[in-house]
Amino acid sequence: RELFDTIVVAPGAVSVSVVMHATAIDEPLPSLRALEQLGIVSRSSGRGPVRVLPLHDRLRQARLERIQPADYTRIHRALARSHEQLATFDFEALTHHYHELDEDERAGHYAALAGDRARRARVRRRRVVLRARHRVAAGEQRALGAGRQARRVPCRARPRPGGRRSLRASGAD
């Protein structure tokens, strides 16, 4: 139950290492596997560390309603401490935990860090998009340039610049 409560209190998918650090269970991995086999907890797919979350939101809500306020506070504090000690850089989760603990100054600090990281990521994404557009535009210019060179092949049927006559005008037909 302690392991599941810790997973439920987390605001979303939480790293297995954070859960193991936050719980007082000696061997959490067998318990975690049992929760997975029962269909209560699932692993989150993606890059990075393995993350777990309740399989259904209804399970999360039902369990959150039954957690005592003292346990709720203790779990939030343990999760926040684990995130900080393990240096997960999950600023959104830290913001959530400290907000729930009514430590608004620390929550604000982590919210500002999360905002800065989001802004930097947005700038990086914008640069990538602009570079890709530039490469496409440069490729199109090269393709158009090759087309212009192909059209510059002299055609004897038209008049040429500089007053010279074409073959048709000179009566060579």
Short mmCIF file of C-alpha atoms in Angstrom, two decimals:
data_model
loop_
_atom_site.label_atom_id
_atom_site.label_comp_id
_atom_site.label_asym_id
_atom_site.label_seq_id
_atom_site.Cartn_x
_atom_site.Cartn_y
_atom_site.Cartn_z
CA ARG A 1 0.00 0.00 0.00
CA GLU A 2 2.87 2.42 0.83
CA LEU A 3 4.32 2.02 -2.66
CA PHE A 4 0.99 2.55 -4.39
CA ASP A 5 0.21 5.58 -2.21
CA THR A 6 3.53 7.14 -3.22
CA ILE A 7 2.81 6.56 -6.91
CA VAL A 8 -0.73 7.94 -6.52
CA VAL A 9 0.37 11.15 -4.77
CA ALA A 10 2.83 11.98 -7.56
CA PRO A 11 1.31 14.45 -10.07
CA GLY A 12 1.99 12.17 -13.05
CA ALA A 13 4.38 9.47 -14.14
CA VAL A 14 7.18 9.24 -11.58
CA SER A 15 10.63 7.69 -11.89
CA VAL A 16 11.03 4.30 -10.22
CA SER A 17 14.22 5.56 -8.55
CA VAL A 18 12.30 8.47 -6.98
CA VAL A 19 9.59 6.09 -5.72
CA MET A 20 12.18 3.70 -4.29
CA HIS A 21 13.99 6.57 -2.57
CA ALA A 22 10.78 8.07 -1.17
CA THR A 23 9.32 4.87 0.27
CA ALA A 24 10.56 3.13 3.38
CA ILE A 25 10.12 -0.32 1.82
CA ASP A 26 13.25 -2.50 1.90
CA GLU A 27 12.55 -4.28 -1.41
CA PRO A 28 10.15 -2.17 -3.51
CA LEU A 29 10.80 -3.87 -6.86
CA PRO A 30 8.87 -7.11 -6.10
CA SER A 31 5.96 -5.00 -4.84
CA LEU A 32 6.12 -2.86 -7.97
CA ARG A 33 6.09 -5.95 -10.19
CA ALA A 34 3.09 -7.30 -8.27
CA LEU A 35 1.21 -4.01 -8.80
CA GLU A 36 2.02 -4.19 -12.51
CA GLN A 37 0.83 -7.81 -12.79
CA LEU A 38 -2.41 -6.95 -11.01
CA GLY A 39 -3.04 -4.18 -13.54
CA ILE A 40 -2.95 -1.40 -10.96
CA VAL A 41 0.25 0.32 -12.10
CA SER A 42 1.77 0.65 -15.56
CA ARG A 43 5.13 1.69 -16.90
CA SER A 44 5.29 4.88 -18.88
CA SER A 45 6.91 4.57 -22.27
CA GLY A 46 9.49 7.03 -23.47
CA ARG A 47 13.12 7.93 -23.26
CA GLY A 48 14.95 8.28 -20.01
CA PRO A 49 14.38 6.48 -16.72
CA VAL A 50 11.52 4.02 -16.28
CA ARG A 51 8.47 5.82 -14.94
CA VAL A 52 5.36 4.37 -13.33
CA LEU A 53 1.83 5.67 -12.89
CA PRO A 54 -1.58 4.31 -11.89
CA LEU A 55 -3.19 2.45 -14.75
CA HIS A 56 -6.49 4.37 -14.45
CA ASP A 57 -7.35 7.81 -13.12
CA ARG A 58 -10.26 6.26 -11.22
CA LEU A 59 -7.80 4.15 -9.23
CA ARG A 60 -5.80 7.28 -8.46
CA GLN A 61 -8.84 9.26 -7.34
CA ALA A 62 -10.25 6.42 -5.25
CA ARG A 63 -6.95 5.94 -3.43
CA LEU A 64 -6.34 9.68 -2.93
CA GLU A 65 -9.70 9.95 -1.16
CA ARG A 66 -8.62 7.32 1.38
CA ILE A 67 -5.14 8.65 2.22
CA GLN A 68 -5.05 10.36 5.61
CA PRO A 69 -3.94 14.05 5.55
CA ALA A 70 -0.85 13.32 7.67
CA ASP A 71 0.21 10.53 5.30
CA TYR A 72 -0.54 12.75 2.30
CA THR A 73 1.78 15.45 3.65
CA ARG A 74 4.48 12.94 4.57
CA ILE A 75 4.44 11.39 1.09
CA HIS A 76 4.62 14.78 -0.63
CA ARG A 77 7.59 15.74 1.56
CA ALA A 78 9.33 12.41 0.83
CA LEU A 79 8.77 12.77 -2.92
CA ALA A 80 10.02 16.37 -2.94
CA ARG A 81 13.11 15.39 -0.93
CA SER A 82 13.76 12.46 -3.28
CA HIS A 83 13.50 14.66 -6.38
CA GLU A 84 15.97 17.12 -4.87
CA GLN A 85 18.46 14.53 -3.59
CA LEU A 86 18.43 12.54 -6.83
CA ALA A 87 18.68 15.76 -8.90
CA THR A 88 15.90 14.71 -11.28
CA PHE A 89 15.36 18.30 -12.48
CA ASP A 90 11.60 17.59 -12.59
CA PHE A 91 10.72 21.16 -11.66
CA GLU A 92 7.02 20.71 -12.39
CA ALA A 93 6.76 17.86 -9.89
CA LEU A 94 8.73 19.83 -7.29
CA THR A 95 6.41 22.81 -7.83
CA HIS A 96 3.40 20.53 -7.26
CA HIS A 97 4.80 18.90 -4.12
CA TYR A 98 5.85 22.16 -2.46
CA HIS A 99 2.55 23.80 -3.37
CA GLU A 100 0.69 20.91 -1.72
CA LEU A 101 2.93 21.35 1.34
CA ASP A 102 2.01 25.08 1.47
CA GLU A 103 5.64 26.05 0.92
CA ASP A 104 4.80 28.63 -1.70
CA GLU A 105 8.23 30.28 -1.80
CA ARG A 106 9.93 27.01 -2.78
CA ALA A 107 7.07 26.16 -5.13
CA GLY A 108 7.49 29.56 -6.80
CA HIS A 109 11.24 29.00 -7.14
CA TYR A 110 10.73 25.69 -8.92
CA ALA A 111 7.91 27.12 -11.04
CA ALA A 112 10.29 29.85 -12.26
CA LEU A 113 12.91 27.21 -13.10
CA ALA A 114 10.29 25.18 -14.99
CA GLY A 115 9.26 28.30 -16.92
CA ASP A 116 12.87 29.12 -17.82
CA ARG A 117 13.44 25.60 -19.08
CA ALA A 118 10.24 25.71 -21.14
CA ARG A 119 11.27 29.05 -22.67
CA ARG A 120 14.73 27.72 -23.59
CA ALA A 121 13.16 24.61 -25.12
CA ARG A 122 10.78 26.76 -27.13
CA VAL A 123 13.71 28.87 -28.43
CA ARG A 124 15.63 25.70 -29.36
CA ARG A 125 12.61 24.28 -31.19
CA ARG A 126 12.19 27.56 -33.06
CA ARG A 127 15.85 27.48 -34.14
CA VAL A 128 15.48 23.93 -35.41
CA VAL A 129 12.39 24.88 -37.41
CA LEU A 130 14.10 27.93 -38.89
CA ARG A 131 17.17 25.89 -39.84
CA ALA A 132 14.98 23.28 -41.50
CA ARG A 133 13.11 25.97 -43.42
CA HIS A 134 16.41 27.54 -44.47
CA ARG A 135 17.70 24.17 -45.73
CA VAL A 136 14.50 23.57 -47.68
CA ALA A 137 14.64 27.05 -49.16
CA ALA A 138 18.32 26.64 -50.06
CA GLY A 139 17.55 23.30 -51.70
CA GLU A 140 14.72 24.87 -53.70
CA GLN A 141 17.01 27.71 -54.79
CA ARG A 142 19.60 25.19 -55.97
CA ALA A 143 16.92 23.29 -57.83
CA LEU A 144 15.62 26.49 -59.43
CA GLY A 145 19.16 27.57 -60.24
CA ALA A 146 19.77 24.33 -62.12
CA GLY A 147 16.54 24.91 -64.01
CA ARG A 148 17.61 28.43 -65.01
CA GLN A 149 20.93 27.15 -66.29
CA ALA A 150 19.13 24.53 -68.33
CA ARG A 151 16.90 27.25 -69.84
CA ARG A 152 19.93 29.36 -70.78
CA VAL A 153 20.99 26.92 -73.47
CA PRO A 154 20.97 29.00 -76.64
CA CYS A 155 17.97 28.56 -78.85
CA ARG A 156 18.62 29.47 -82.51
CA ALA A 157 14.99 30.09 -83.22
CA ARG A 158 14.75 33.25 -81.09
CA PRO A 159 16.51 36.59 -81.43
CA ARG A 160 19.54 36.98 -79.22
CA PRO A 161 20.38 40.03 -77.17
CA GLY A 162 22.82 42.48 -78.72
CA GLY A 163 21.14 42.83 -82.08
CA ARG A 164 22.13 39.53 -83.60
CA ARG A 165 19.45 37.81 -85.56
CA SER A 166 18.18 34.33 -85.03
CA LEU A 167 18.44 31.69 -87.73
CA ARG A 168 14.83 32.20 -88.72
CA ALA A 169 15.32 35.95 -89.18
CA SER A 170 18.40 35.42 -91.35
CA GLY A 171 16.47 33.25 -93.78
CA ALA A 172 18.23 30.00 -92.91
CA ASP A 173 14.91 28.15 -92.77
#
